[in-house]
Coordinates of C-alpha atoms in Angstrom, one line a residue:
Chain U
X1 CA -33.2 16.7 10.3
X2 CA -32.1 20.2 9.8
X3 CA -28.4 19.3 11.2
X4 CA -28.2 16.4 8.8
X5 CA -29.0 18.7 6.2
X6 CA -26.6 21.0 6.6
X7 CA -23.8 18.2 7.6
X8 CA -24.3 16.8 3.8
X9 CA -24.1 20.4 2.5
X10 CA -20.6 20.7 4.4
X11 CA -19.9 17.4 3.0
X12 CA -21.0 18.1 -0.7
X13 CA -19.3 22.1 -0.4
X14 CA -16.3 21.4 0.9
X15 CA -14.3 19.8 -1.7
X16 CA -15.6 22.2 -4.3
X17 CA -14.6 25.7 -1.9
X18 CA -11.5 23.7 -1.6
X19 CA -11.3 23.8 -5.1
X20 CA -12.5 27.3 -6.0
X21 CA -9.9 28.6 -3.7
X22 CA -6.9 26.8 -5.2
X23 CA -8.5 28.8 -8.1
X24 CA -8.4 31.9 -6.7
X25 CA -5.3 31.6 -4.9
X26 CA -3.3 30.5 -7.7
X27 CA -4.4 33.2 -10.7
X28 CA -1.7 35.5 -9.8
X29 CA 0.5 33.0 -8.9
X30 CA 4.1 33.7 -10.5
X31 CA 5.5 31.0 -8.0
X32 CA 7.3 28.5 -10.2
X33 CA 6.0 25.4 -8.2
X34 CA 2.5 26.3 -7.9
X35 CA 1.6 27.8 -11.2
X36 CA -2.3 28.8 -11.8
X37 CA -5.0 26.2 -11.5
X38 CA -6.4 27.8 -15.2
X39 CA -2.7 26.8 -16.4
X40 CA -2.6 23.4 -15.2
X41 CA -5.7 22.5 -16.5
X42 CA -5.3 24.3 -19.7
X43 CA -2.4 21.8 -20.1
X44 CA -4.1 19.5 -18.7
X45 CA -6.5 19.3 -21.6
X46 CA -3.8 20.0 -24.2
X47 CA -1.4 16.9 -23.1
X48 CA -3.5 14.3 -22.1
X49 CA -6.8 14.5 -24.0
X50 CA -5.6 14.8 -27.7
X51 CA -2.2 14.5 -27.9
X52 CA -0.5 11.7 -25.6
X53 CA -3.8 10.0 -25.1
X54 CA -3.6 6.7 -27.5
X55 CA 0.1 6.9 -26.7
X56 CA 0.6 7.3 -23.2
X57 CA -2.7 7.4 -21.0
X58 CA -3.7 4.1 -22.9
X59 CA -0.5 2.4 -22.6
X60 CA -0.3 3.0 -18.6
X61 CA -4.0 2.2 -18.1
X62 CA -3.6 -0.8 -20.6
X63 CA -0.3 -1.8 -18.6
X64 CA -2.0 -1.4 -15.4
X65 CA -5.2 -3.9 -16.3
X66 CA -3.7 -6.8 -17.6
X67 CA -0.8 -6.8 -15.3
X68 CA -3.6 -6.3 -12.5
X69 CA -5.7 -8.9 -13.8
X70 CA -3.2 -11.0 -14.7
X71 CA -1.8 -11.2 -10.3
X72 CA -5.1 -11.7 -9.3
X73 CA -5.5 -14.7 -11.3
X74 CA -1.8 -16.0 -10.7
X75 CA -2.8 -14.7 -6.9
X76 CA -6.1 -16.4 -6.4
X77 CA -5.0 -19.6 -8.0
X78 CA -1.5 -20.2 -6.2
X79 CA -2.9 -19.0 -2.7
X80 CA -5.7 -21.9 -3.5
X81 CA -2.7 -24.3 -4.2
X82 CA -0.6 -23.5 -1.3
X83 CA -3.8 -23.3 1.0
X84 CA -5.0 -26.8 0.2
X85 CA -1.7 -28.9 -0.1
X86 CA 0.3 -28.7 3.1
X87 CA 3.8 -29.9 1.6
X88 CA 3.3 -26.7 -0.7
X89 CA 2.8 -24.3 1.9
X90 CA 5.5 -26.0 4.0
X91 CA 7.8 -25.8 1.1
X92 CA 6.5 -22.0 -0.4
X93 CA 5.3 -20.3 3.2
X94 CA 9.1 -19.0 3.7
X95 CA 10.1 -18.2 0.2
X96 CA 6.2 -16.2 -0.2
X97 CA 6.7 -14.0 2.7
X98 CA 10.6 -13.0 2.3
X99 CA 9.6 -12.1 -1.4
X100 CA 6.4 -10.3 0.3
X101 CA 8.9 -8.1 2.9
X102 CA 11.1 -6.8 -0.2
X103 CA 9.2 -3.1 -0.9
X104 CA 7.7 -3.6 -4.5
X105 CA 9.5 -0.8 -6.2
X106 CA 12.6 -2.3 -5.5
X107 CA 11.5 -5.6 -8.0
X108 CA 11.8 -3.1 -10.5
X109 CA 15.4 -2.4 -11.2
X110 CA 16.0 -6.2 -11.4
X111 CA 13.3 -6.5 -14.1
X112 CA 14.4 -3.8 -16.0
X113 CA 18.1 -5.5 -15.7
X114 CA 16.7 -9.0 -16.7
X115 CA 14.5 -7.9 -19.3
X116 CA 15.3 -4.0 -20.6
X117 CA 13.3 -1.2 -20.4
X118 CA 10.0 -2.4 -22.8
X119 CA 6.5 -2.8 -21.8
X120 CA 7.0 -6.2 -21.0
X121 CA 9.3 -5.4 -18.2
X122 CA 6.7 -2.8 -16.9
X123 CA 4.3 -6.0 -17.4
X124 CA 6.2 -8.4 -15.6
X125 CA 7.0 -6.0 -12.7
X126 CA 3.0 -5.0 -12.6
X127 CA 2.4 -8.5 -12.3
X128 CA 4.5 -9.6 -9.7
X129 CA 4.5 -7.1 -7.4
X130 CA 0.8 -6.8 -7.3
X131 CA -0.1 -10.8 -6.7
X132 CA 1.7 -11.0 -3.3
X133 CA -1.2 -9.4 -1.2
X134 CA -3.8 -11.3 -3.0
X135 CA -2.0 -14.7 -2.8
X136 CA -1.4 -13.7 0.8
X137 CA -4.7 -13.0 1.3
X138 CA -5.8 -16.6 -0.4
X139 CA -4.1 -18.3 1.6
X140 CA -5.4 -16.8 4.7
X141 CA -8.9 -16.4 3.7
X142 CA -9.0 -20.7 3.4
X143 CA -7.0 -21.9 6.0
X144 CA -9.4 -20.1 8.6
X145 CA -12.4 -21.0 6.8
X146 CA -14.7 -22.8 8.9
X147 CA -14.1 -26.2 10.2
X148 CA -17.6 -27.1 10.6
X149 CA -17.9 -25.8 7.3
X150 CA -15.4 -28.1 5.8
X151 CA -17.3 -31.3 7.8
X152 CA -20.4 -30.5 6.3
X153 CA -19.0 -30.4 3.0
X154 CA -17.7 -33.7 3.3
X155 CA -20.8 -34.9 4.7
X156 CA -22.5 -33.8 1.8
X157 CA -19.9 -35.5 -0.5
X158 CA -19.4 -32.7 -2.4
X159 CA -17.0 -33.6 -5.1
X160 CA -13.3 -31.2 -5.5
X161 CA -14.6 -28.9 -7.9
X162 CA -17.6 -28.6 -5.9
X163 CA -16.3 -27.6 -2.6
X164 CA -13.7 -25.2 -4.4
X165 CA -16.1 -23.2 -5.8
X166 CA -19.3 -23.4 -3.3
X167 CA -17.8 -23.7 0.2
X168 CA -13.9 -22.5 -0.1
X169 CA -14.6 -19.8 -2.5
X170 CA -17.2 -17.6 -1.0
X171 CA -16.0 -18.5 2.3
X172 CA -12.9 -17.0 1.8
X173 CA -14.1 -14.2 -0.6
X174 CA -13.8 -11.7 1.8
X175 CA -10.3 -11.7 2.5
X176 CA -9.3 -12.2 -1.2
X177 CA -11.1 -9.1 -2.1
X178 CA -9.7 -7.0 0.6
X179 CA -6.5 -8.8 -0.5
X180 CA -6.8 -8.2 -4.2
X181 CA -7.8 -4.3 -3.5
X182 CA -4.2 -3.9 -2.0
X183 CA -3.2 -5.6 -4.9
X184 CA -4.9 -2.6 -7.1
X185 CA -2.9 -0.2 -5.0
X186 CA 0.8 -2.1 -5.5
X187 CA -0.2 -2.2 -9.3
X188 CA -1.0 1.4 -9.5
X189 CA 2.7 1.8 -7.5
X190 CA 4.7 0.3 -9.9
X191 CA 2.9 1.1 -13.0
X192 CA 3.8 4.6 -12.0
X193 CA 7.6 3.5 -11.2
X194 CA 8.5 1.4 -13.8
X195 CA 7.4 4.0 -16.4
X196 CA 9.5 6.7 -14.2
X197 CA 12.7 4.4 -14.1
X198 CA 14.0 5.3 -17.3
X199 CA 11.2 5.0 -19.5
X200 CA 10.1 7.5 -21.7
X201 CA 6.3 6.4 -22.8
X202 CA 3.5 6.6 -19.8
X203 CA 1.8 9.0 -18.1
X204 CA 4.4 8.4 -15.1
X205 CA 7.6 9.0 -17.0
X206 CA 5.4 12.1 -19.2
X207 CA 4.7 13.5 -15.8
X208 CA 8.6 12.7 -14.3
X209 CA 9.9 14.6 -17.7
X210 CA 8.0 17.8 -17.3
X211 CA 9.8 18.1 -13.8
X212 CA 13.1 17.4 -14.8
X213 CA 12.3 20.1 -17.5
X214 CA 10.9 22.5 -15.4
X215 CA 8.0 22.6 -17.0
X216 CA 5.4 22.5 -13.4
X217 CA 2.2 23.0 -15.3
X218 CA 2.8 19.7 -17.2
X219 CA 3.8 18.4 -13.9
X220 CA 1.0 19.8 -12.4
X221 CA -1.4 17.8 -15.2
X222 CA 0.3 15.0 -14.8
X223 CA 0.0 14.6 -10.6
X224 CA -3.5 15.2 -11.5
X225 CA -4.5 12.5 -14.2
X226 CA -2.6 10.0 -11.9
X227 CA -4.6 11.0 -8.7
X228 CA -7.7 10.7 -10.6
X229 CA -6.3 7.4 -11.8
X230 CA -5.7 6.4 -8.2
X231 CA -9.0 7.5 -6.9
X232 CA -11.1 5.6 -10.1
X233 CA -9.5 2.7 -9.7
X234 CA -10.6 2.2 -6.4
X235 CA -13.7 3.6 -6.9
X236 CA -14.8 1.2 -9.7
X237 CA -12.9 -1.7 -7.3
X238 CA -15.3 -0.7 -4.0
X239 CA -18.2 -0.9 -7.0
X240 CA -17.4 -4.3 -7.9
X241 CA -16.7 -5.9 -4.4
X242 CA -20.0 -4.3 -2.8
X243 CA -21.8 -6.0 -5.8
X244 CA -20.1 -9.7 -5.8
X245 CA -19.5 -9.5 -1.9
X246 CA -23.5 -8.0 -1.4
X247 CA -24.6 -10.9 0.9
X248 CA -21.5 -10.8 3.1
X249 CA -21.8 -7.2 3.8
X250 CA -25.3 -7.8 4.4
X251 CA -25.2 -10.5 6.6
X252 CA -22.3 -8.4 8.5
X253 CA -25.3 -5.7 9.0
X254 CA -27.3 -8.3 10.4
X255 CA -25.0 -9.1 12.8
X256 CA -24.2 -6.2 14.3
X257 CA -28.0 -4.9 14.5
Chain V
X1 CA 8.0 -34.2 17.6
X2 CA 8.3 -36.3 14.4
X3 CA 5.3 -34.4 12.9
X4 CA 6.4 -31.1 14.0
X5 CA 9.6 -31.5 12.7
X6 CA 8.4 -32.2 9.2
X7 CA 6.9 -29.2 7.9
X8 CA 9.8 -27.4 9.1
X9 CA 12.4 -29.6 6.8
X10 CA 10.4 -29.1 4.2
X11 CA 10.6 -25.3 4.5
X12 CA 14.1 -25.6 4.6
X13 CA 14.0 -27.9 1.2
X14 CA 11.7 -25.0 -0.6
X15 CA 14.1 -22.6 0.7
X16 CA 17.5 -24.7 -0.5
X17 CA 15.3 -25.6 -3.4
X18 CA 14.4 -22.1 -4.3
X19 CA 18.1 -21.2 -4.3
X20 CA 19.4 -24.3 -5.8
X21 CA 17.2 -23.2 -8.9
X22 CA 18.5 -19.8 -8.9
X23 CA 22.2 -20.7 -8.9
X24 CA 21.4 -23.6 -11.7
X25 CA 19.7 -20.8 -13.6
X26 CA 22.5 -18.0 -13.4
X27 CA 25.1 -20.4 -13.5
X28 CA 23.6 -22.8 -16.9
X29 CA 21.7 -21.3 -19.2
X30 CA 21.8 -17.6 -18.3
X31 CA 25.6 -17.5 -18.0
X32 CA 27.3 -14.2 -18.9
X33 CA 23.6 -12.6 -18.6
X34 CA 22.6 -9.8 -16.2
X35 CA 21.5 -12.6 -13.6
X36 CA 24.0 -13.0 -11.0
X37 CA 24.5 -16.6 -9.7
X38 CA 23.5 -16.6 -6.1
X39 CA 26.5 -17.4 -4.7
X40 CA 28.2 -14.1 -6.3
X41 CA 25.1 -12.1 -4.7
X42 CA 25.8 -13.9 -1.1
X43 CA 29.3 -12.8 -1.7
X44 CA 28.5 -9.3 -2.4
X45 CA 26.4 -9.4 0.7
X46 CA 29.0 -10.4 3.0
X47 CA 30.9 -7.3 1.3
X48 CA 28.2 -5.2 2.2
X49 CA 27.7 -6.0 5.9
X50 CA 32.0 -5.0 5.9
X51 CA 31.0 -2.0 4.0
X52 CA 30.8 1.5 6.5
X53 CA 29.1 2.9 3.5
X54 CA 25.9 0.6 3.3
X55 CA 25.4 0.9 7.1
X56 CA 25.3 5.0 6.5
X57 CA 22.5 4.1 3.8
X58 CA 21.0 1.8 6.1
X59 CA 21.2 4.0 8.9
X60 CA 20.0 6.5 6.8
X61 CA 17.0 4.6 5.4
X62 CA 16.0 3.5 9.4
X63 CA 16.3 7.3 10.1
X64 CA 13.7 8.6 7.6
X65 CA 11.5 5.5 7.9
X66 CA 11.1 6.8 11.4
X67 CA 11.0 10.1 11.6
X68 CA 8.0 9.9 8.9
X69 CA 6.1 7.8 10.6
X70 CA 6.7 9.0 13.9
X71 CA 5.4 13.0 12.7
X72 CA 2.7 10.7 10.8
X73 CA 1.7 9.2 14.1
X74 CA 1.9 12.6 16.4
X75 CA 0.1 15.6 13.2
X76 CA -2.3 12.5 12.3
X77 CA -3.5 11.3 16.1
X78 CA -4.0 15.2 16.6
X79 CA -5.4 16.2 13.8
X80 CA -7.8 13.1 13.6
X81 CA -9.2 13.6 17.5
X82 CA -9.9 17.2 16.3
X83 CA -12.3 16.1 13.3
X84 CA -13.5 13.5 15.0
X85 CA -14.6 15.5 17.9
X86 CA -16.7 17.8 15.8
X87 CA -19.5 16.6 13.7
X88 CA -19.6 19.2 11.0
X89 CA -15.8 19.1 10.9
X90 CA -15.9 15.2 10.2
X91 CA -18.9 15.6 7.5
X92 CA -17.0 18.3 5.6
X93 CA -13.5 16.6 5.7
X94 CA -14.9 13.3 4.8
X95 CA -15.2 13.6 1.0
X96 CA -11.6 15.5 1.0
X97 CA -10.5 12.6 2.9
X98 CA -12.2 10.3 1.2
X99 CA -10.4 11.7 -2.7
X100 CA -7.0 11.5 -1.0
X101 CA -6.5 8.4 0.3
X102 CA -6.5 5.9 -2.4
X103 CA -3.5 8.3 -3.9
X104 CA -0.8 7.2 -3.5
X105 CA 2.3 9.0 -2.3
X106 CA 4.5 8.3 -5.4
X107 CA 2.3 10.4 -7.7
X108 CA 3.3 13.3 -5.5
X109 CA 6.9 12.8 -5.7
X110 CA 7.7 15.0 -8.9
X111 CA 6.7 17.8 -6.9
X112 CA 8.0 17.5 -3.6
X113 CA 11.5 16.5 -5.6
X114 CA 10.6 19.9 -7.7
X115 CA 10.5 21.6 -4.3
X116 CA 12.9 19.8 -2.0
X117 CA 15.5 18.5 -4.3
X118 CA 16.9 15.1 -4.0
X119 CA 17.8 15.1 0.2
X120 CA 16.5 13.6 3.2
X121 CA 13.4 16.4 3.9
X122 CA 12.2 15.0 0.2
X123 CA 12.3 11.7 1.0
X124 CA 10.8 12.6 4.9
X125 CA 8.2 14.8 3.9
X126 CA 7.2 12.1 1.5
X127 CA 6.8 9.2 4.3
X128 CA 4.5 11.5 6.2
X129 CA 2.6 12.2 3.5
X130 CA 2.0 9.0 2.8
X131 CA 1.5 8.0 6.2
X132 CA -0.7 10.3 7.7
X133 CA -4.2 10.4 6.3
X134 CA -4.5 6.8 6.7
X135 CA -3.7 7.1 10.6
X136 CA -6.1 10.9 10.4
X137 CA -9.0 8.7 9.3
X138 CA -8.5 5.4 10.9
X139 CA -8.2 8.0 14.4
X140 CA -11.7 9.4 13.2
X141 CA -13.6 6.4 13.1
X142 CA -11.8 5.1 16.6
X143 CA -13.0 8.6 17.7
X144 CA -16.3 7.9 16.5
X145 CA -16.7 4.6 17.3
X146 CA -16.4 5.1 21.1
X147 CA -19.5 3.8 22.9
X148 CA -21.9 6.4 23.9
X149 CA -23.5 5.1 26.9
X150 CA -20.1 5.3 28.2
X151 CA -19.4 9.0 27.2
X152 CA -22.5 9.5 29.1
X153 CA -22.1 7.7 31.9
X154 CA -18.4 9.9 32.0
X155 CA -20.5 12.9 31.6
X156 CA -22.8 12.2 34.2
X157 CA -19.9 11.5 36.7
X158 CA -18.8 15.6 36.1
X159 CA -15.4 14.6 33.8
X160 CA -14.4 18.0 31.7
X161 CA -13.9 17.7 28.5
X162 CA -10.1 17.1 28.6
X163 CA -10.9 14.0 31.6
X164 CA -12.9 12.3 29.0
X165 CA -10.8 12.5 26.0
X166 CA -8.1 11.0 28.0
X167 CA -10.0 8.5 29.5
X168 CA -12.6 7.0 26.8
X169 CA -11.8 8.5 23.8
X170 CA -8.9 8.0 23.2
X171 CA -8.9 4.4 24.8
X172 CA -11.2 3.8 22.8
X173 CA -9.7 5.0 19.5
X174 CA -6.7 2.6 20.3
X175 CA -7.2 -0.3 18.1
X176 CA -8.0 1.6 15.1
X177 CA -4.6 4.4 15.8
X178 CA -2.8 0.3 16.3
X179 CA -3.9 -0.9 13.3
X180 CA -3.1 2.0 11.1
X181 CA 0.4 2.2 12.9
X182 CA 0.7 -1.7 11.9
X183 CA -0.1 -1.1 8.1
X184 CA 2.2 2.1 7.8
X185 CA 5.2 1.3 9.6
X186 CA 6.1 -0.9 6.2
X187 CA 4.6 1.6 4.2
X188 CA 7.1 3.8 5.8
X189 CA 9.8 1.9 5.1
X190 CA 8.6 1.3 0.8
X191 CA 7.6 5.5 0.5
X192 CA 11.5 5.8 2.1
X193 CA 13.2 3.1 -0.6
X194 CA 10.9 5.1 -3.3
X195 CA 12.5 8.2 -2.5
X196 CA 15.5 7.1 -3.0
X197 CA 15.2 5.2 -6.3
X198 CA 12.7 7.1 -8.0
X199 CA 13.6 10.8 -6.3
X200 CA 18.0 10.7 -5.6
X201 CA 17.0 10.8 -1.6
X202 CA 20.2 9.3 0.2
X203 CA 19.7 5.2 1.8
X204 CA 19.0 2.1 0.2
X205 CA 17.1 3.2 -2.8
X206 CA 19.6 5.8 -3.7
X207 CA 21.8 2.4 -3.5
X208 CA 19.8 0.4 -5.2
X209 CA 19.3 3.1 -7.9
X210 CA 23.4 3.5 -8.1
X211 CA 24.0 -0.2 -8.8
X212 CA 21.6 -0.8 -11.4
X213 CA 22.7 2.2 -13.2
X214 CA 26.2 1.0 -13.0
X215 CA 24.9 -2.7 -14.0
X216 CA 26.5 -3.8 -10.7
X217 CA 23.9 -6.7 -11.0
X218 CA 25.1 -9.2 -7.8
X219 CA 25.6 -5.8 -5.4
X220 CA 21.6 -5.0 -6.5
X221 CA 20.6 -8.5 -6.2
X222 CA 22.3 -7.8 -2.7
X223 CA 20.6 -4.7 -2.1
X224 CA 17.3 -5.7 -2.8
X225 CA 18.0 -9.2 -0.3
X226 CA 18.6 -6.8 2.5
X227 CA 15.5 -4.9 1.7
X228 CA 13.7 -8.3 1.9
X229 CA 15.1 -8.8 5.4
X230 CA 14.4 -5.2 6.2
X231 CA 10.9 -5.2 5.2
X232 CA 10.4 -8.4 7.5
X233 CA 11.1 -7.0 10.1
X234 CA 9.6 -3.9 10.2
X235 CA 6.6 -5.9 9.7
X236 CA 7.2 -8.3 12.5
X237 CA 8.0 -5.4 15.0
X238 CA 4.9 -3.5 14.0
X239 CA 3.1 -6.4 14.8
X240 CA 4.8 -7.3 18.0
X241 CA 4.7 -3.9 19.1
X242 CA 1.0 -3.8 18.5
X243 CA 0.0 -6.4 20.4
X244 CA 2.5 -5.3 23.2
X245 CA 0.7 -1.6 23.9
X246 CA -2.2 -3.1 23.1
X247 CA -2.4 -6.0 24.8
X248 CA -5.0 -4.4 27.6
X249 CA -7.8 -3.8 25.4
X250 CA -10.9 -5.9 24.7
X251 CA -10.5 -6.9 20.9
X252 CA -6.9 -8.1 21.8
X253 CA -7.7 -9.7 25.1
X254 CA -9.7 -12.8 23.6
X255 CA -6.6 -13.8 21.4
X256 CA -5.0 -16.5 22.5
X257 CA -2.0 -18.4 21.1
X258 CA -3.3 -21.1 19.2

């Protein structure tokens, strides 16, 4: 009981030590890279709260949303397409998975040459890039759904719609989520890159700016809002999934005890 | 043989399909636009493959892929057997861990170019980065995972510390150090292309980078084929290479090719 104890006080105390000594390590600090944490924060506050926040933490978090939400739907739907007719997959399996093995930052220079630099371009690349792993993932999570599962179904003469949306759906839900959080991930990615290709609105190309200006305190507050960013995202995305997926990771308890 | 052969044509006709649309595209009602027809990309890319210079950049890219995720592999493995051996090293860690690994290694890269300037230790140091608290955590749960009635029975038998490590610990940890080798070997390959395109670091993203700012459209289109191809394959042999070393241990053992 005691060691538990003190293993969730190490647990809780680390980061903030961690913290506390970047703090005091830094005060002094007249290194150029690693300027005082009281700086970066102080900048912090200044640039990203008041001043650039409708214009440039919005825009990347309003960029990163609907281009998100807008692959998983694209994702989920395709990926149910492609499961469920063969001559589909036959005809889309190759095309899917070269388009999957090109790295997703490099999707953007050909956006930004087929469309210019605008926030539709950082849409579009947002979008793209991030519904490969969940279409993947689709597409996966149904073709090793259950046969038995699919017998029953048709047994029961459950009608399309029905078995879409009662059997195929939760079956594979799963995989799509695990799919659609790598998804999250590729969308954070290249929100970050298309706004530091040549853009000059976002937090990415603020933060980009401030380093090719040598100004490392807004760079600093910049590396920060993005890694809280990255850290939210998933947090809120691990909220979500343990709530709609509760009875799978239950039943997975289950089985293992 | 009939129905085997079938899904296979009609790959090939989504494939010829796919590029058929492409060329109509470039070729009809985007002519004279920034989309190159495919047949002037497929050009380029036979230029390319006669070019010494892309097979430095290639070369270049294969080199830094590697050498990130093979320091990755070696810091992370170490590093991960040490927390996991030591329970209040594991809890403490965990929440740092925990913060980190959702970030990814591109919001970094305005420093590390601050620091390193636009060469191949930036675009390196940024692959391990990237790279290596995945494998750090993934070795800390194999760690943890191993079975205890087995440590036991190891301790009971008189092996040192050392013995034990070797032989069940480490076994043990093997699938999960093989699975998070699998996921960043590609990783390692898409930190080293954003290196080069976001951060000047020399191979195929600096290429990439150089044509679009040059509106060289068919030599990117090019470019960004061969990174398709690349990609491919670095997740095939990550695979394959898996399930090679691996091949001895029980969760690989029960799969059979269908």
């Amino acid at each position: 009981m005691n060691r538990k104890l003190t293993n969730w006080a190490l647990g809780v105390g680390t980061p903030f030590l961690l913290v506390a000594a970047w703090w005091m390590f830094s005060e002094n600090s007249t290194n150029t890279f690693f300027p005082p944490l009281g700086m970066i924060l102080e900048r912090f506050q200044a640039l990203w709260l008041f001043e650039h926040f409708e214009s440039d933490v919005m825009l990347s978090l309003r960029n990163l949303v609907v281009g998100y939400a807008l692959a998983t739907v694209i994702g989920v739907g395709l990926g149910f397409v492609t499961a469920l007719m063969p001559v589909a997959r036959w005809a889309l399996d190759p095309l899917i998975h070269f388009l999957r093995g090109i790295p997703p930052v490099a999707l953007v220079p050909i956006f930004i040459s087929l469309i210019g630099f605008g926030i539709e371009m950082r849409l579009v690349s947002i979008t793209l890039a991030a519904m490969f792993p969940t279409l993947i993932a689709t597409v996966d999570g149904i073709r090793s759904v259950d046969s038995t599962l699919k017998d029953v179904s048709s047994v029961y003469r459950l009608t399309r719609a029905e078995k879409l949306a009662q059997v195929y759906l939760p079956a594979a839900g799963p995989q799509i989520a695990s799919g659609m959080q790598v998804s999250l991930q590729v969308a954070f990615v290249v929100m970050i890159a298309s706004e530091m290709l040549g853009s000059s609105q976002g937090i990415g190309a603020m933060t980009l700016l401030a380093q090719q200006s040598f100004m490392t305190s807004d760079m600093w507050a910049g590396i920060l809002l993005l890694g809280v960013i990255g850290f939210g995202a998933n947090l809120v995305f691990e909220v979500i999934k343990n709530k709609v997926l509760a009875w799978y990771v239950g039943s997975k308890r289950l089985a293992r005890s | 043989m009939n129905k085997n052969l079938r899904p296979l044509l009609v790959s090939a006709g989504g494939m010829l399909a796919a590029l058929a649309l492409w060329q109509v595209t470039a070729t009809g009602p985007m002519a004279g636009g920034p989309l190159p027809s495919a047949a002037a990309t497929f050009v380029q890319l036979a230029g390319l493959v006669a070019n010494e210079a892309f097979w430095a950049a290639l070369a270049e890219t294969l080199v830094i892929s590697l050498a990130g995720l093979t320091s990755a592999a070696v810091v992370g493995v170490v590093t991960g057997v040490l927390i996991g051996s030591f329970e209040p090293v594991r809890y403490a860690t965990l929440a740092v861990l925990e913060f980190l690994k959702p970030i990814p290694p591109i919001v970094i890269l305005p420093l590390v170019v601050l620091i390193f300037g636009p060469t191949t230790q930036m675009s390196w140091f940024l692959v391990f980065f990237g790279c290596v608290l995945p494998i750090i955590m993934q070795t800390v749960s194999g760690v943890h995972d191993a079975d205890p009635v087995t440590l036991d029975t190891a301790r009971s038998y008189g092996l040192g510390r050392t013995e034990i490590l070797a032989r069940v610990t480490l076994p043990s940890a093997m699938p999960f150090i093989g699975t998070a080798m699998r996921v960043a070997a590609p990783a390692a390959l898409v930190i080293t292309v954003v290196a080069g395109l976001l951060g000047g670091g020399p191979g195929l993203g600096l290429s990439i980078y150089q044509a679009q700012a040059a509106g060289d459209y068919p030599v990117l289109y090019a470019y960004v084929v061969v990174l398709g191809v690349l990609g491919l394959s670095f997740q095939g042999a990550s695979r394959l290479a898996e399930r090679r070393l691996l091949h001895w241990h029980a969760s690989y053992r029960e799969v059979l090719p269908a």
